[in-house]
Coordinates of C-alpha atoms and ligand atoms in Angstrom, one line a residue:
M1 CA 119.4 108.1 74.9
S2 CA 116.3 110.2 75.9
E3 CA 113.7 109.1 73.4
L4 CA 111.2 108.8 76.2
A5 CA 112.3 111.8 78.3
G6 CA 109.6 112.6 80.9
T7 CA 107.1 109.9 79.6
R8 CA 105.2 108.4 82.4
V9 CA 105.2 104.7 81.8
L10 CA 103.1 102.3 83.9
L11 CA 104.9 99.0 84.0
G12 CA 102.6 96.1 84.9
V13 CA 104.4 92.8 85.7
T14 CA 102.4 89.6 86.1
G15 CA 103.4 86.1 87.3
G16 CA 105.4 84.2 84.9
I17 CA 109.0 82.9 84.9
A18 CA 109.8 85.6 82.3
A19 CA 109.0 88.3 85.0
Y20 CA 112.8 88.6 85.5
K21 CA 113.0 90.3 82.1
A22 CA 110.8 93.1 83.4
A23 CA 113.7 94.3 85.5
L24 CA 115.8 94.7 82.3
L25 CA 112.9 96.5 80.7
A26 CA 112.6 98.9 83.7
R27 CA 116.3 99.7 83.4
L28 CA 116.0 100.4 79.6
L29 CA 113.0 102.6 80.1
V30 CA 114.7 104.6 82.9
G31 CA 117.7 104.9 80.6
A32 CA 115.6 106.3 77.9
G33 CA 114.4 109.1 80.3
A34 CA 111.0 107.6 81.2
S35 CA 109.5 107.9 84.6
V36 CA 108.4 104.3 85.4
D37 CA 105.7 103.3 87.9
P38 CA 105.9 99.6 88.4
V39 CA 102.8 97.7 89.5
L40 CA 103.3 94.0 90.4
S41 CA 100.6 91.4 90.5
R42 CA 100.6 89.0 93.4
G43 CA 101.8 86.3 91.0
A44 CA 104.7 88.4 89.8
E45 CA 105.9 88.7 93.4
H46 CA 106.5 84.9 93.5
F47 CA 109.0 85.4 90.7
I48 CA 110.7 88.8 91.3
G49 CA 110.9 91.2 94.2
A50 CA 109.5 94.7 94.5
A51 CA 112.8 95.9 95.8
T52 CA 114.4 95.2 92.4
F53 CA 112.0 97.6 90.7
E54 CA 112.2 100.2 93.4
G55 CA 116.0 100.2 93.0
L56 CA 115.8 100.4 89.3
T57 CA 113.1 103.0 88.9
G58 CA 113.5 105.1 92.0
R59 CA 109.7 104.9 92.4
K60 CA 107.6 103.2 95.0
V61 CA 106.3 99.8 93.8
R62 CA 102.6 99.6 94.4
G63 CA 101.1 96.1 94.8
E64 CA 97.9 96.2 96.6
V65 CA 94.7 98.1 95.9
W66 CA 94.3 98.3 99.7
E67 CA 97.3 100.6 100.2
D68 CA 96.8 104.4 100.1
V69 CA 93.0 103.9 99.7
A70 CA 92.3 107.6 100.4
S71 CA 94.5 108.8 97.6
G72 CA 92.8 106.5 95.0
T73 CA 96.1 105.0 93.9
H74 CA 94.6 103.1 90.9
V75 CA 92.9 106.2 89.6
E76 CA 95.9 108.4 90.1
L77 CA 98.3 105.9 88.4
G78 CA 95.8 105.2 85.6
R79 CA 95.3 108.9 84.8
S80 CA 98.9 109.9 85.0
A81 CA 100.2 107.1 82.8
E82 CA 101.0 108.2 79.2
V83 CA 101.5 104.6 78.2
A84 CA 100.9 101.3 80.0
I85 CA 102.8 98.1 79.3
V86 CA 102.1 94.7 80.8
Y87 CA 105.4 92.7 80.6
P88 CA 105.0 89.7 80.8
A89 CA 101.3 89.4 80.3
T90 CA 100.0 86.0 81.5
A91 CA 97.0 84.2 80.0
H92 CA 95.2 85.1 83.2
V93 CA 95.7 88.8 83.0
L94 CA 94.8 88.8 79.3
A95 CA 91.5 87.1 80.2
K96 CA 90.8 89.6 83.0
L97 CA 91.5 92.7 80.8
A98 CA 89.4 91.3 77.9
N99 CA 86.5 91.0 80.3
G100 CA 87.0 94.2 82.3
L101 CA 87.7 92.4 85.5
A102 CA 89.4 94.5 88.2
D103 CA 90.3 92.5 91.2
D104 CA 93.8 93.8 92.0
L105 CA 95.8 97.0 91.7
L106 CA 97.1 96.3 88.2
T107 CA 93.7 95.5 86.6
T108 CA 91.9 98.4 88.4
T109 CA 94.6 100.8 87.3
L110 CA 94.4 99.6 83.7
L111 CA 90.7 100.0 83.7
A112 CA 91.1 103.5 85.0
S113 CA 93.6 104.5 82.4
R114 CA 93.0 105.9 78.9
C115 CA 96.5 105.8 77.6
P116 CA 97.8 103.4 74.9
L117 CA 98.1 99.8 76.3
V118 CA 100.9 97.4 75.2
L119 CA 100.7 93.8 76.2
A120 CA 103.6 91.3 75.8
P121 CA 102.2 87.8 76.4
A122 CA 104.3 85.0 77.7
M123 CA 103.0 81.5 78.4
H124 CA 103.2 77.9 77.3
T125 CA 102.3 77.2 73.6
E126 CA 99.2 75.3 74.5
M127 CA 97.9 78.2 76.6
W128 CA 98.7 80.7 73.9
E129 CA 97.0 78.6 71.2
H130 CA 93.9 77.9 73.3
A131 CA 90.7 79.3 71.8
A132 CA 90.0 81.3 75.0
T133 CA 93.3 83.1 74.9
R134 CA 92.9 83.7 71.1
A135 CA 89.5 85.2 71.7
N136 CA 90.8 87.4 74.5
V137 CA 93.7 88.7 72.5
A138 CA 91.4 89.4 69.6
T139 CA 89.1 91.4 71.9
L140 CA 92.0 93.4 73.3
R141 CA 93.4 94.1 69.8
K142 CA 90.0 95.3 68.7
R143 CA 90.0 97.8 71.6
G144 CA 93.3 99.2 70.5
A145 CA 95.8 97.4 72.6
S146 CA 99.2 96.6 70.9
I147 CA 100.1 92.9 71.3
L148 CA 103.9 92.4 71.1
G149 CA 104.9 88.8 70.4
P150 CA 105.1 86.2 71.7
D151 CA 108.2 85.0 70.1
D152 CA 108.9 81.4 69.1
G153 CA 111.7 79.9 71.2
P154 CA 112.8 78.1 74.4
L155 CA 110.1 78.0 77.1
M156 CA 110.1 76.9 80.7
G157 CA 110.8 73.2 81.4
G158 CA 112.8 72.5 78.2
D159 CA 109.9 73.1 75.8
T160 CA 110.2 75.2 72.7
G161 CA 107.5 77.0 70.6
P162 CA 105.4 80.2 70.4
G163 CA 104.9 81.7 73.8
R164 CA 108.3 83.2 74.6
L165 CA 108.3 86.8 75.9
V166 CA 109.7 89.4 73.4
D167 CA 113.0 91.0 74.3
P168 CA 112.9 94.3 76.3
E169 CA 114.8 96.1 73.5
D170 CA 111.8 95.3 71.2
V171 CA 109.4 96.8 73.7
L172 CA 111.4 100.0 74.0
A173 CA 111.6 100.4 70.2
H174 CA 107.8 99.9 70.0
L175 CA 107.1 102.5 72.7
V176 CA 109.3 105.1 71.0
E177 CA 107.4 104.5 67.7
L178 CA 104.0 104.4 69.5
L179 CA 104.2 107.7 71.3
P180 CA 103.0 110.5 69.0
G181 CA 104.9 113.6 68.1
T182 CA 107.8 112.6 70.3
R183 CA 110.4 114.8 68.7
D184 CA 108.4 117.7 67.4
L185 CA 110.2 120.2 69.7
A186 CA 113.7 118.9 68.9
G187 CA 116.1 121.8 68.5
R188 CA 113.9 124.2 70.4
T189 CA 114.6 125.9 73.7
V190 CA 111.6 126.1 76.0
V191 CA 111.5 128.0 79.3
V192 CA 108.8 127.0 81.7
T193 CA 107.8 128.6 85.0
A194 CA 106.0 126.6 87.7
G195 CA 104.8 126.9 91.3
G196 CA 104.0 129.9 93.4
T197 CA 106.4 132.6 94.5
R198 CA 106.9 133.4 98.2
E199 CA 107.3 137.0 99.4
P200 CA 108.9 137.2 102.8
I201 CA 107.4 139.2 105.6
D202 CA 110.0 138.3 108.2
P203 CA 112.5 135.4 108.5
V204 CA 109.7 132.8 109.1
R205 CA 106.6 134.1 107.3
F206 CA 105.8 134.8 103.7
L207 CA 102.9 135.7 101.4
G208 CA 102.3 132.9 99.0
N209 CA 99.6 131.0 97.1
R210 CA 98.4 127.4 96.6
S211 CA 100.3 126.6 93.4
S212 CA 102.0 123.2 93.8
G213 CA 104.0 123.4 90.5
K214 CA 102.2 120.3 89.1
M215 CA 100.9 122.1 85.9
G216 CA 104.3 123.7 85.1
F217 CA 106.3 120.6 85.8
A218 CA 103.9 118.6 83.5
V219 CA 104.6 121.1 80.7
A220 CA 108.3 120.9 81.3
A221 CA 108.2 117.1 81.2
A222 CA 106.1 117.0 78.1
A223 CA 108.4 119.5 76.3
A224 CA 111.5 117.5 77.2
R225 CA 109.9 114.3 76.0
R226 CA 109.2 116.0 72.7
G227 CA 112.8 116.8 72.3
A228 CA 113.1 120.4 73.6
D229 CA 116.0 121.8 75.6
V230 CA 113.9 122.7 78.7
H231 CA 114.7 125.2 81.5
L232 CA 112.3 125.0 84.4
V233 CA 112.2 128.0 86.7
A234 CA 110.4 126.7 89.8
G235 CA 109.0 128.4 93.0
P236 CA 109.2 126.2 96.1
A237 CA 107.7 122.8 95.0
S238 CA 108.2 119.3 96.4
L239 CA 108.2 117.6 93.0
P240 CA 111.0 115.7 91.3
T241 CA 112.7 117.4 88.4
P242 CA 111.5 115.8 85.2
P243 CA 114.1 113.8 83.3
G244 CA 116.1 115.8 80.9
V245 CA 115.0 119.2 82.4
T246 CA 117.4 121.9 83.8
R247 CA 115.8 123.3 86.9
Y248 CA 116.3 126.7 88.6
D249 CA 114.8 127.0 92.1
V250 CA 113.7 130.5 93.0
G251 CA 111.8 132.0 95.9
T252 CA 110.5 135.5 95.2
T253 CA 109.0 137.1 92.2
L254 CA 112.1 139.3 91.8
E255 CA 114.3 136.2 91.7
M256 CA 112.0 134.6 89.1
H257 CA 111.9 137.8 87.1
R258 CA 115.7 137.9 86.9
V259 CA 116.2 134.2 86.0
V260 CA 113.4 134.1 83.4
L261 CA 114.4 137.3 81.6
D262 CA 117.9 136.0 81.4
L263 CA 116.8 132.6 80.0
A264 CA 114.2 134.0 77.7
A265 CA 116.9 135.8 75.7
R266 CA 117.8 132.3 74.1
A267 CA 114.4 130.7 74.2
D268 CA 112.0 129.9 71.4
V269 CA 109.0 129.5 73.7
V270 CA 108.3 130.7 77.3
V271 CA 105.4 129.0 79.1
K272 CA 104.4 130.9 82.3
A273 CA 102.4 128.4 84.4
A274 CA 103.7 130.0 87.7
A275 CA 101.3 131.7 90.0
V276 CA 103.3 134.9 90.6
A277 CA 102.7 137.2 93.5
D278 CA 101.6 140.6 92.2
F279 CA 102.6 142.3 95.5
R280 CA 105.4 142.0 98.1
P281 CA 105.8 143.4 101.5
A282 CA 107.5 146.8 101.1
A283 CA 109.8 146.1 104.1
V284 CA 111.0 142.7 105.2
S285 CA 111.6 142.5 109.0
T286 CA 115.0 141.0 109.8
S287 CA 113.7 139.5 113.0
K288 CA 110.6 137.6 113.6
L289 CA 107.6 139.8 114.2
K290 CA 106.4 139.3 117.8
K291 CA 102.8 138.5 118.6
A292 CA 103.1 140.7 121.8
A293 CA 103.8 143.7 119.6
G294 CA 100.2 143.5 118.3
V295 CA 98.7 142.9 114.9
P296 CA 101.3 144.1 112.3
V297 CA 100.5 146.3 109.4
V298 CA 102.2 144.9 106.3
E299 CA 102.4 147.5 103.6
L300 CA 102.7 146.0 100.1
E301 CA 104.3 147.2 96.9
P302 CA 103.9 146.0 93.4
N303 CA 106.1 143.3 91.9
P304 CA 107.2 143.5 88.2
D305 CA 104.9 141.6 85.8
I306 CA 107.3 139.1 84.3
L307 CA 105.1 138.2 81.3
L308 CA 104.5 141.9 80.5
D309 CA 108.2 142.6 80.7
L310 CA 109.0 139.6 78.4
V311 CA 106.5 140.8 75.8
E312 CA 107.9 144.4 76.0
R313 CA 111.5 143.2 75.7
R314 CA 110.8 141.1 72.5
G315 CA 109.4 144.3 70.9
G316 CA 107.7 143.5 67.7
A317 CA 109.5 140.2 67.2
A318 CA 107.7 136.8 67.1
T319 CA 110.3 135.0 69.3
P320 CA 110.1 133.8 71.9
M321 CA 106.5 132.7 71.7
M322 CA 104.8 133.7 74.9
V323 CA 102.3 131.4 76.6
G324 CA 100.6 132.8 79.6
F325 CA 98.2 131.1 82.1
A326 CA 95.2 132.6 83.9
A327 CA 93.4 131.2 86.9
E328 CA 89.8 132.5 86.9
T329 CA 86.7 131.8 88.8
D330 CA 84.0 134.0 87.1
D331 CA 83.3 134.8 83.5
V332 CA 86.3 132.6 82.7
E333 CA 86.6 133.0 79.0
A334 CA 85.9 136.8 78.8
E335 CA 88.4 137.4 81.6
G336 CA 90.9 135.2 79.7
R337 CA 90.4 137.1 76.4
A338 CA 90.9 140.4 78.2
K339 CA 94.0 139.1 79.9
L340 CA 95.4 137.8 76.6
E341 CA 95.1 141.3 75.1
R342 CA 96.4 143.1 78.2
K343 CA 99.5 140.9 78.5
G344 CA 100.2 140.6 74.8
A345 CA 100.8 136.8 75.0
D346 CA 100.4 134.6 71.9
L347 CA 98.5 131.9 73.8
L348 CA 96.7 132.1 77.1
V349 CA 95.7 128.9 79.0
V350 CA 92.7 129.8 81.1
N351 CA 91.9 127.5 84.0
D352 CA 88.5 127.5 85.6
V353 CA 89.5 127.1 89.2
S354 CA 86.0 127.4 90.7
G355 CA 85.7 123.6 91.1
S356 CA 87.8 121.2 93.2
D357 CA 89.0 119.1 90.3
A358 CA 90.9 121.7 88.3
G359 CA 93.6 124.3 88.8
F360 CA 95.6 124.5 92.0
E361 CA 97.2 121.4 93.7
V362 CA 95.1 118.7 92.0
D363 CA 96.4 116.3 89.4
T364 CA 93.8 117.2 86.8
N365 CA 92.9 120.4 85.0
R366 CA 90.2 121.8 82.7
V367 CA 91.3 124.7 80.5
V368 CA 90.5 126.7 77.4
I369 CA 93.5 127.7 75.3
L370 CA 92.9 131.1 73.7
A371 CA 95.2 132.2 70.9
R372 CA 96.0 135.7 69.7
D373 CA 95.0 134.6 66.2
G374 CA 91.4 134.2 67.5
A375 CA 91.5 130.3 67.8
R376 CA 90.1 128.6 71.0
V377 CA 90.7 125.1 72.1
D378 CA 88.6 123.5 74.8
V379 CA 90.4 120.9 76.9
P380 CA 87.9 119.1 79.1
L381 CA 88.9 117.5 82.5
A382 CA 92.1 115.6 81.9
S383 CA 95.4 114.8 83.7
K384 CA 97.9 117.7 83.8
A385 CA 100.2 115.6 81.6
E386 CA 97.5 115.5 78.9
V387 CA 96.7 119.2 79.3
A388 CA 100.4 119.9 78.9
G389 CA 100.4 117.9 75.7
R390 CA 97.5 119.8 74.3
I391 CA 99.1 123.1 75.1
L392 CA 102.3 122.0 73.3
D393 CA 100.3 120.9 70.3
E394 CA 99.1 124.5 70.0
V395 CA 102.6 125.8 70.5
V396 CA 104.1 123.5 67.8
A397 CA 101.3 124.4 65.4
R398 CA 102.4 128.1 65.6
L399 CA 106.2 127.7 65.7
Ligands
PMT401 O1 100.8 124.6 90.3 P1 99.5 123.9 90.3 O2 99.0 123.5 91.7 O3 99.5 122.7 89.3 O4 98.4 124.9 89.7 C1 98.5 125.4 88.4 C2 98.0 126.8 88.3 C3 96.5 127.0 88.6 C4 98.8 127.7 89.2 C5 98.3 127.3 86.8 O5 97.6 126.4 85.9 C6 97.9 128.7 86.5 O6 96.8 129.0 86.2 N1 98.9 129.6 86.6 C7 98.6 131.1 86.5 C8 98.0 131.6 87.7 C9 97.5 133.0 87.6 O7 96.4 133.3 88.1 O8 98.1 133.8 87.0 P2 97.7 135.4 86.9 O9 96.4 135.6 86.4 O10 98.1 136.1 88.2 O11 98.8 135.8 85.8 C10 98.6 135.7 84.4 C11 99.9 135.3 83.8 O12 100.9 136.4 84.1 C12 100.5 134.0 84.3 O13 101.1 133.4 83.2 C13 101.6 134.5 85.3 O14 102.7 133.6 85.3 C14 102.0 135.8 84.7 N2 102.4 136.8 85.7 C15 101.6 137.2 86.7 C16 102.0 138.2 87.6 C17 103.3 138.7 87.6 N3 103.7 139.6 88.5 N4 104.1 138.2 86.6 C18 103.7 137.3 85.7 O15 104.5 136.9 84.8

């Protein structure tokens, strides 16, 4: 099962006896290919341990807003989540969310997120039926949250009635239904390049660039989630391979060229998010260049242009669809249009990398997608996962 392949799910767990079921949900989500970030409230930790979730999800469990302050954990988690689920959701967390209170990591993260929110309440019948809870649930529903359950059944302490947490299988089914366009790339083969290439000067030095691979990995993850058979050709990047994606690690432009041209022969779409070195040292020293020998002169020679070669190789055919990227600092759109023509791509994703919140290394991007058919789509600042989704929407519309 990989219905949720690559989907980033934020799993909030709050303090109720039913918190143990969240471990089962985490296992189901991971089994469906999702990448799960568990966030436990302090109450949840009285019922179930963080170690259980770390073991099940392979991800670090974040519990406190005071950890990793510099990296803004709540903003990072909130922005990167594609869907958030609170399972179980206590009466207390429903009240906090309805009122916009943010006094712990889970509530700050949810306030910082813009993804669909799913809440699965669990509590005693009296609490569920209380006017305050009713009002809070109505507010949350009005804001677009999905409320799953609660079921009617056995509760803590031998009671029975409405308030029982829905089963994890029901949550999984709901998430699969909720996430839009999940399978619109089913049956398609997508090749994605990501990261920067490294051109060796000597055994320890290279010419490289700042590409982290985040943008390309996000495209690969999103394409896999939408059902594509995804082949990711990655320059050196310390990122986990997205679920359901086949990865090929390469170093130099020549290596990337060889692997991509080979894979492209069976691809429907090639997305070239990699920052490829245009030049490489003409001669690579087999021993480390010595400082004492003075400042070296490194002569460069041109690398092949992978995108140009791909376009040339497909001749007049429409397949594979070619999606290029461009990182520009000045006259972004005009430069992008010119590059689209020059490279013969079908779509060109132009990043404005003049600011610090878009382009290289960061988790967000701001792009304009230019199409050969004249269309243009503005994608304002958003997570790279969201940008990836918008790019694939344009791809799917033209397949
Ligand atoms: O990896 P991140 O840190 O997340 O950063 C993402 C990114 C900024 C690297 C990415 O979004 C991006 O813009 N990638 C393209 C960078 C670029 O400037 O490309 P370019 O203008 O040099 O090349 C244009 C296109 O031709 C690209 O699709 C590139 O992959 C391709 N190209 C370039 C040179 C070459 N020799 N062969 C190529 O195929």
